[in-house]
């Protein structure tokens, strides 16, 4: 075996370059995430977003606890549109249901659609972007043009058309519709990262050792292209939550008897003058939920960018 091959094998085994510096898949990658965590711990923006995110996660996972055991569908028309009081902090909705319970239970569908939608976005974006960036040539051109076609349709408009044509309005259907028209940016992020990483020394070392293209892509390239995609995914959860509320408000998203902030806003708009709390409280919850994920995404982006570090 030649000296060069021995050096390449040693590099692939230890995660260092032939000059003794850490490769991206080894020490440098670990340092990136440890430095990012140190930066995040000092970020007030991150902690504000994280605390808000935990509050909404608790609302989604344990709604009965935060709603004080009140059934959101236990209604009394005599309480219709009653204002907030000491016993019912957010008042009652049009049907006379406790509004605090409804707002709390509304977090579950919003977060579910946001998380499922982002998983779909990542699945499509990572797969298409990795294949396009790794193989290049004709495959890259075809997949890039396909991405451009989907870019021509705005997220909400594309999901609106799809949901109207299928008639499905459940949380999974809404999440799939949003993912089908929201994966393009993730694809371009992954594609650009794969193109930048695939010419690295440790990838050449893996090729020299006989690793297959699939192994190189999955084990060596994608783990080192994940940082910008993770930032984008965090922000996109908030975007998809807002998009779901928009679709529901327009009448093509979730439908009653589902509980959703978008449904509450759509129902309450007819009573905006007489009972403004019907629109105000779900709007505040929706705004804070979207803001939580955007703040965390912004803080994560700054932490993973060496140029932002002091």
Tab-separated table of C-alpha atoms in Angstrom:
chain	number	residue	atom	x	y	z
A	1	UNK	CA	0.000	0.000	0.000
A	2	UNK	CA	1.335	3.458	-0.925
A	3	UNK	CA	2.062	6.176	1.627
A	4	UNK	CA	-0.770	8.331	0.219
A	5	UNK	CA	-3.328	5.548	0.639
A	6	UNK	CA	-2.170	4.967	4.209
A	7	UNK	CA	-2.613	8.663	4.987
A	8	UNK	CA	-6.097	8.692	3.463
A	9	UNK	CA	-7.128	5.633	5.474
A	10	UNK	CA	-5.797	7.220	8.652
A	11	UNK	CA	-7.726	10.391	7.875
A	12	UNK	CA	-10.988	8.522	7.351
A	13	UNK	CA	-10.443	6.463	10.515
A	14	UNK	CA	-9.523	9.284	12.896
A	15	UNK	CA	-11.426	12.193	11.392
A	16	UNK	CA	-8.298	14.277	10.755
A	17	UNK	CA	-6.745	15.624	7.600
A	18	UNK	CA	-3.353	14.514	6.356
A	19	UNK	CA	-1.950	17.721	7.863
A	20	UNK	CA	-3.225	16.770	11.288
A	21	UNK	CA	-6.157	19.210	11.404
A	22	UNK	CA	-9.639	17.992	12.375
A	23	UNK	CA	-11.893	17.073	9.482
A	24	UNK	CA	-15.393	18.451	9.240
A	25	UNK	CA	-16.881	15.087	10.213
A	26	UNK	CA	-14.664	14.825	13.296
A	27	UNK	CA	-13.388	17.377	15.782
A	28	UNK	CA	-14.387	20.435	13.794
A	29	UNK	CA	-18.011	19.283	13.640
A	30	UNK	CA	-18.060	18.651	17.384
A	31	UNK	CA	-16.488	22.053	17.993
A	32	UNK	CA	-19.115	23.702	15.798
A	33	UNK	CA	-22.003	22.405	17.880
A	34	UNK	CA	-20.283	22.954	21.235
A	35	UNK	CA	-19.436	26.544	20.262
A	36	UNK	CA	-23.012	27.031	19.051
A	37	UNK	CA	-24.424	25.819	22.370
A	38	UNK	CA	-22.160	28.179	24.305
A	39	UNK	CA	-23.417	31.015	22.101
A	40	UNK	CA	-27.057	29.993	22.540
A	41	UNK	CA	-26.750	29.914	26.331
A	42	UNK	CA	-25.799	33.599	26.254
A	43	UNK	CA	-28.591	34.566	23.857
A	44	UNK	CA	-31.651	36.239	25.392
A	45	UNK	CA	-33.495	35.829	22.079
A	46	UNK	CA	-32.989	32.070	22.180
A	47	UNK	CA	-34.253	31.750	25.755
A	48	UNK	CA	-37.334	33.875	25.057
A	49	UNK	CA	-38.160	31.667	22.067
A	50	UNK	CA	-37.359	28.473	23.985
A	51	UNK	CA	-39.553	29.397	26.966
A	52	UNK	CA	-42.452	30.328	24.686
A	53	UNK	CA	-41.934	27.123	22.704
A	54	UNK	CA	-42.020	25.034	25.889
A	55	UNK	CA	-45.224	26.755	26.989
A	56	UNK	CA	-46.953	25.926	23.706
A	57	UNK	CA	-45.535	22.400	23.761
A	58	UNK	CA	-47.032	21.932	27.227
A	59	UNK	CA	-50.346	23.283	25.908
A	60	UNK	CA	-50.260	20.729	23.094
A	61	UNK	CA	-49.230	17.757	25.243
A	62	UNK	CA	-51.163	18.494	28.451
A	63	UNK	CA	-54.092	20.715	27.457
A	64	UNK	CA	-56.425	19.493	30.204
A	65	UNK	CA	-53.933	20.572	32.883
A	66	UNK	CA	-53.491	24.107	31.550
A	67	UNK	CA	-57.212	24.376	30.829
A	68	UNK	CA	-57.866	23.475	34.488
A	69	UNK	CA	-59.813	20.371	33.491
A	70	UNK	CA	-62.463	22.330	31.590
A	71	UNK	CA	-63.934	20.579	28.551
A	72	UNK	CA	-63.623	22.962	25.561
A	73	UNK	CA	-66.829	21.484	24.093
A	74	UNK	CA	-68.914	21.877	27.266
A	75	UNK	CA	-71.014	24.850	26.183
A	76	UNK	CA	-73.914	26.873	27.555
A	77	UNK	CA	-75.572	29.311	25.145
A	78	UNK	CA	-76.567	31.538	28.045
A	79	UNK	CA	-72.873	32.443	28.355
A	80	UNK	CA	-72.474	33.260	24.661
A	81	UNK	CA	-69.752	35.866	24.051
A	82	UNK	CA	-69.485	36.676	27.757
A	83	UNK	CA	-66.480	38.864	28.578
A	84	UNK	CA	-63.455	37.624	30.538
A	85	UNK	CA	-63.938	37.333	34.274
A	86	UNK	CA	-62.096	36.054	37.331
A	87	UNK	CA	-63.618	32.608	36.922
A	88	UNK	CA	-63.129	32.458	33.157
A	89	UNK	CA	-60.001	34.397	32.272
A	90	UNK	CA	-60.627	34.536	28.515
A	91	UNK	CA	-64.410	34.650	28.634
A	92	UNK	CA	-66.704	32.524	26.442
A	93	UNK	CA	-67.054	31.984	22.710
A	94	UNK	CA	-70.180	32.326	20.580
A	95	UNK	CA	-71.440	28.877	21.636
A	96	UNK	CA	-70.866	29.641	25.309
A	97	UNK	CA	-67.761	27.440	25.614
A	98	UNK	CA	-64.901	28.389	27.915
A	99	UNK	CA	-62.482	30.297	25.695
A	100	UNK	CA	-59.350	29.591	27.709
A	101	UNK	CA	-59.892	25.859	27.190
A	102	UNK	CA	-60.446	26.379	23.466
A	103	UNK	CA	-57.314	28.494	23.027
A	104	UNK	CA	-55.240	25.971	24.986
A	105	UNK	CA	-56.566	22.993	23.016
A	106	UNK	CA	-55.980	24.910	19.767
A	107	UNK	CA	-52.214	24.628	20.271
A	108	UNK	CA	-52.250	20.874	19.609
A	109	UNK	CA	-53.399	20.998	15.993
A	110	UNK	CA	-51.224	24.017	15.209
A	111	UNK	CA	-48.030	22.422	16.523
A	112	UNK	CA	-48.922	19.048	15.019
A	113	UNK	CA	-49.333	20.565	11.564
A	114	UNK	CA	-46.164	22.636	11.978
A	115	UNK	CA	-44.033	19.654	12.988
A	116	UNK	CA	-45.507	17.221	10.441
A	117	UNK	CA	-45.201	19.835	7.716
A	118	UNK	CA	-41.543	20.477	8.510
A	119	UNK	CA	-40.811	16.745	8.515
A	120	UNK	CA	-42.323	16.559	5.033
A	121	UNK	CA	-40.358	19.629	3.920
A	122	UNK	CA	-37.123	18.100	5.187
A	123	UNK	CA	-37.839	14.710	3.631
A	124	UNK	CA	-38.486	16.175	0.187
A	125	UNK	CA	-35.895	18.938	0.390
A	126	UNK	CA	-33.050	16.809	1.727
A	127	UNK	CA	-33.613	13.910	-0.664
A	128	UNK	CA	-34.016	16.039	-3.806
A	129	UNK	CA	-31.265	18.483	-2.827
A	130	UNK	CA	-28.774	15.757	-1.909
A	131	UNK	CA	-29.308	13.868	-5.167
A	132	UNK	CA	-29.084	17.046	-7.259
A	133	UNK	CA	-25.964	18.331	-5.529
A	134	UNK	CA	-24.131	15.018	-5.366
A	135	UNK	CA	-24.680	13.743	-8.904
A	136	UNK	CA	-24.836	17.084	-10.733
A	137	UNK	CA	-25.098	17.222	-14.506
A	138	UNK	CA	-28.414	16.347	-16.135
A	139	UNK	CA	-29.944	15.103	-12.872
A	140	UNK	CA	-29.123	18.400	-11.183
A	141	UNK	CA	-30.597	20.382	-14.077
A	142	UNK	CA	-33.853	18.403	-14.136
A	143	UNK	CA	-34.359	18.563	-10.363
A	144	UNK	CA	-33.501	22.266	-10.273
A	145	UNK	CA	-36.054	23.019	-12.978
A	146	UNK	CA	-38.647	20.965	-11.082
A	147	UNK	CA	-37.897	23.080	-8.023
A	148	UNK	CA	-38.365	26.260	-10.066
A	149	UNK	CA	-41.799	25.036	-11.167
A	150	UNK	CA	-42.903	24.571	-7.562
A	151	UNK	CA	-41.414	27.958	-6.670
A	152	UNK	CA	-43.854	29.540	-9.122
A	153	UNK	CA	-46.756	28.684	-6.791
A	154	UNK	CA	-46.924	30.534	-3.441
A	155	UNK	CA	-47.155	28.293	-0.394
A	156	UNK	CA	-50.672	29.236	0.712
A	157	UNK	CA	-52.078	29.366	-2.823
A	158	UNK	CA	-50.695	25.963	-3.768
A	159	UNK	CA	-51.961	24.350	-0.549
A	160	UNK	CA	-55.342	26.051	-1.011
A	161	UNK	CA	-55.770	24.632	-4.517
A	162	UNK	CA	-54.701	21.142	-3.431
A	163	UNK	CA	-56.979	21.045	-0.380
A	164	UNK	CA	-59.951	22.295	-2.374
A	165	UNK	CA	-59.407	19.663	-5.058
A	166	UNK	CA	-58.995	16.736	-2.646
A	167	UNK	CA	-61.595	17.701	-0.056
A	168	UNK	CA	-59.401	16.388	2.793
A	169	UNK	CA	-59.205	18.841	5.716
A	170	UNK	CA	-57.589	16.922	8.603
A	171	UNK	CA	-54.277	17.929	10.258
A	172	UNK	CA	-52.286	15.348	8.267
A	173	UNK	CA	-53.829	16.469	4.958
A	174	UNK	CA	-53.070	20.125	5.717
A	175	UNK	CA	-49.491	19.277	6.723
A	176	UNK	CA	-48.932	17.284	3.509
A	177	UNK	CA	-50.338	20.117	1.387
A	178	UNK	CA	-48.022	22.648	3.050
A	179	UNK	CA	-45.015	20.336	2.710
A	180	UNK	CA	-45.652	19.746	-1.003
A	181	UNK	CA	-45.425	23.470	-1.683
A	182	UNK	CA	-42.806	24.391	0.898
A	183	UNK	CA	-39.807	22.100	0.332
A	184	UNK	CA	-37.977	24.130	-2.336
A	185	UNK	CA	-35.838	26.344	-0.091
A	186	UNK	CA	-34.686	23.306	1.887
A	187	UNK	CA	-33.750	21.628	-1.392
A	188	UNK	CA	-31.586	24.568	-2.461
A	189	UNK	CA	-29.907	24.787	0.938
A	190	UNK	CA	-29.031	21.092	0.897
A	191	UNK	CA	-27.923	21.195	-2.738
A	192	UNK	CA	-25.535	24.106	-2.155
A	193	UNK	CA	-24.093	22.500	0.983
A	194	UNK	CA	-23.607	19.140	-0.733
A	195	UNK	CA	-21.818	20.802	-3.661
A	196	UNK	CA	-19.527	22.622	-1.217
A	197	UNK	CA	-18.800	19.554	0.917
A	198	UNK	CA	-18.424	16.796	-1.695
A	199	UNK	CA	-15.005	18.045	-2.797
A	200	UNK	CA	-13.567	17.847	0.740
A	201	UNK	CA	-10.543	15.739	1.585
A	202	UNK	CA	-12.411	13.339	3.844
A	203	UNK	CA	-14.857	12.561	1.003
A	204	UNK	CA	-11.885	11.808	-1.246
A	205	UNK	CA	-10.503	9.558	1.486
A	206	UNK	CA	-13.781	7.654	1.681
A	207	UNK	CA	-13.770	7.191	-2.100
A	208	UNK	CA	-10.204	5.920	-1.988
A	209	UNK	CA	-11.249	3.314	0.578
A	210	UNK	CA	-13.989	2.066	-1.767
A	211	UNK	CA	-17.064	3.561	-0.086
A	212	UNK	CA	-20.199	3.569	-2.245
A	213	UNK	CA	-21.879	6.775	-3.347
A	214	UNK	CA	-24.805	6.123	-1.014
A	215	UNK	CA	-22.508	5.620	1.982
A	216	UNK	CA	-20.494	8.732	1.152
A	217	UNK	CA	-23.642	10.810	0.801
A	218	UNK	CA	-25.373	9.514	3.939
A	219	UNK	CA	-22.396	9.055	6.270
A	220	UNK	CA	-19.985	11.773	5.220
A	221	UNK	CA	-21.732	14.576	3.338
A	222	UNK	CA	-25.228	15.045	4.759
A	223	UNK	CA	-24.181	15.184	8.456
A	224	UNK	CA	-21.899	18.085	7.568
A	225	UNK	CA	-24.575	19.905	5.574
A	226	UNK	CA	-27.231	19.857	8.286
A	227	UNK	CA	-26.569	23.169	10.080
A	228	UNK	CA	-28.336	25.617	7.697
A	229	UNK	CA	-31.163	23.117	7.154
A	230	UNK	CA	-31.740	22.877	10.906
A	231	UNK	CA	-31.986	26.665	11.143
A	232	UNK	CA	-34.424	26.762	8.238
A	233	UNK	CA	-36.540	23.947	9.722
A	234	UNK	CA	-36.895	25.761	13.058
A	235	UNK	CA	-38.099	28.957	11.398
A	236	UNK	CA	-40.347	27.017	9.015
A	237	UNK	CA	-42.348	25.488	11.875
A	238	UNK	CA	-43.530	28.989	12.714
A	239	UNK	CA	-44.226	29.765	9.064
A	240	UNK	CA	-46.325	26.626	8.639
A	241	UNK	CA	-48.296	27.334	11.814
A	242	UNK	CA	-49.194	30.741	10.383
A	243	UNK	CA	-49.975	29.191	6.989
A	244	UNK	CA	-52.329	26.658	8.592
A	245	UNK	CA	-54.187	29.437	10.392
A	246	UNK	CA	-54.470	31.334	7.100
A	247	UNK	CA	-55.877	28.312	5.264
A	248	UNK	CA	-58.321	27.613	8.075
A	249	UNK	CA	-59.406	31.259	8.151
A	250	UNK	CA	-60.035	31.068	4.401
A	251	UNK	CA	-62.220	28.001	4.923
A	252	UNK	CA	-59.980	25.370	3.308
A	253	UNK	CA	-57.972	24.235	6.340
A	254	UNK	CA	-59.246	22.505	9.458
A	255	UNK	CA	-62.992	22.245	9.856
A	256	UNK	CA	-65.229	22.065	12.932
A	257	UNK	CA	-65.415	20.178	15.246
A	258	UNK	CA	-61.609	20.493	15.158
A	259	UNK	CA	-60.202	23.134	17.509
A	260	UNK	CA	-57.847	25.605	15.885
A	261	UNK	CA	-56.723	29.192	16.381
A	262	UNK	CA	-57.560	29.858	12.734
A	263	UNK	CA	-61.115	28.592	13.249
A	264	UNK	CA	-61.502	30.711	16.372
A	265	UNK	CA	-60.355	33.847	14.540
A	266	UNK	CA	-62.625	33.110	11.570
A	267	UNK	CA	-65.635	32.525	13.837
A	268	UNK	CA	-64.927	35.516	16.050
A	269	UNK	CA	-64.528	38.053	13.255
A	270	UNK	CA	-68.307	38.404	12.900
A	271	UNK	CA	-68.483	39.574	16.524
A	272	UNK	CA	-65.378	41.767	16.509
A	273	UNK	CA	-67.243	44.891	17.659
A	274	UNK	CA	-69.336	43.277	20.391
A	275	UNK	CA	-66.823	40.648	21.598
A	276	UNK	CA	-63.270	41.574	20.508
A	277	UNK	CA	-61.772	38.970	22.842
A	278	UNK	CA	-62.944	36.244	20.433
A	279	UNK	CA	-60.334	37.430	17.923
A	280	UNK	CA	-57.781	38.951	20.286
A	281	UNK	CA	-56.817	35.914	22.379
A	282	UNK	CA	-56.318	33.300	19.606
A	283	UNK	CA	-54.469	35.963	17.591
A	284	UNK	CA	-52.091	36.574	20.500
A	285	UNK	CA	-51.513	32.828	20.927
A	286	UNK	CA	-50.860	32.414	17.201
A	287	UNK	CA	-48.469	35.388	17.108
A	288	UNK	CA	-46.489	34.183	20.123
A	289	UNK	CA	-46.232	30.628	18.758
A	290	UNK	CA	-44.915	31.831	15.407
A	291	UNK	CA	-42.561	34.280	17.117
A	292	UNK	CA	-41.162	31.549	19.387
A	293	UNK	CA	-39.891	29.428	16.506
A	294	UNK	CA	-38.622	32.402	14.510
A	295	UNK	CA	-36.662	33.672	17.526
A	296	UNK	CA	-35.127	30.240	18.117
A	297	UNK	CA	-34.265	29.929	14.439
A	298	UNK	CA	-32.627	33.362	14.351
A	299	UNK	CA	-30.608	32.615	17.477
A	300	UNK	CA	-29.543	29.237	16.092
A	301	UNK	CA	-28.499	30.838	12.801
A	302	UNK	CA	-26.310	33.373	14.621
A	303	UNK	CA	-24.808	30.667	16.842
A	304	UNK	CA	-23.865	28.463	13.877
A	305	UNK	CA	-22.341	31.365	11.916
A	306	UNK	CA	-18.714	31.892	13.008
A	307	UNK	CA	-18.844	35.476	11.721
A	308	UNK	CA	-21.447	36.324	14.371
A	309	UNK	CA	-19.346	35.131	17.278
A	310	UNK	CA	-17.442	37.516	19.472
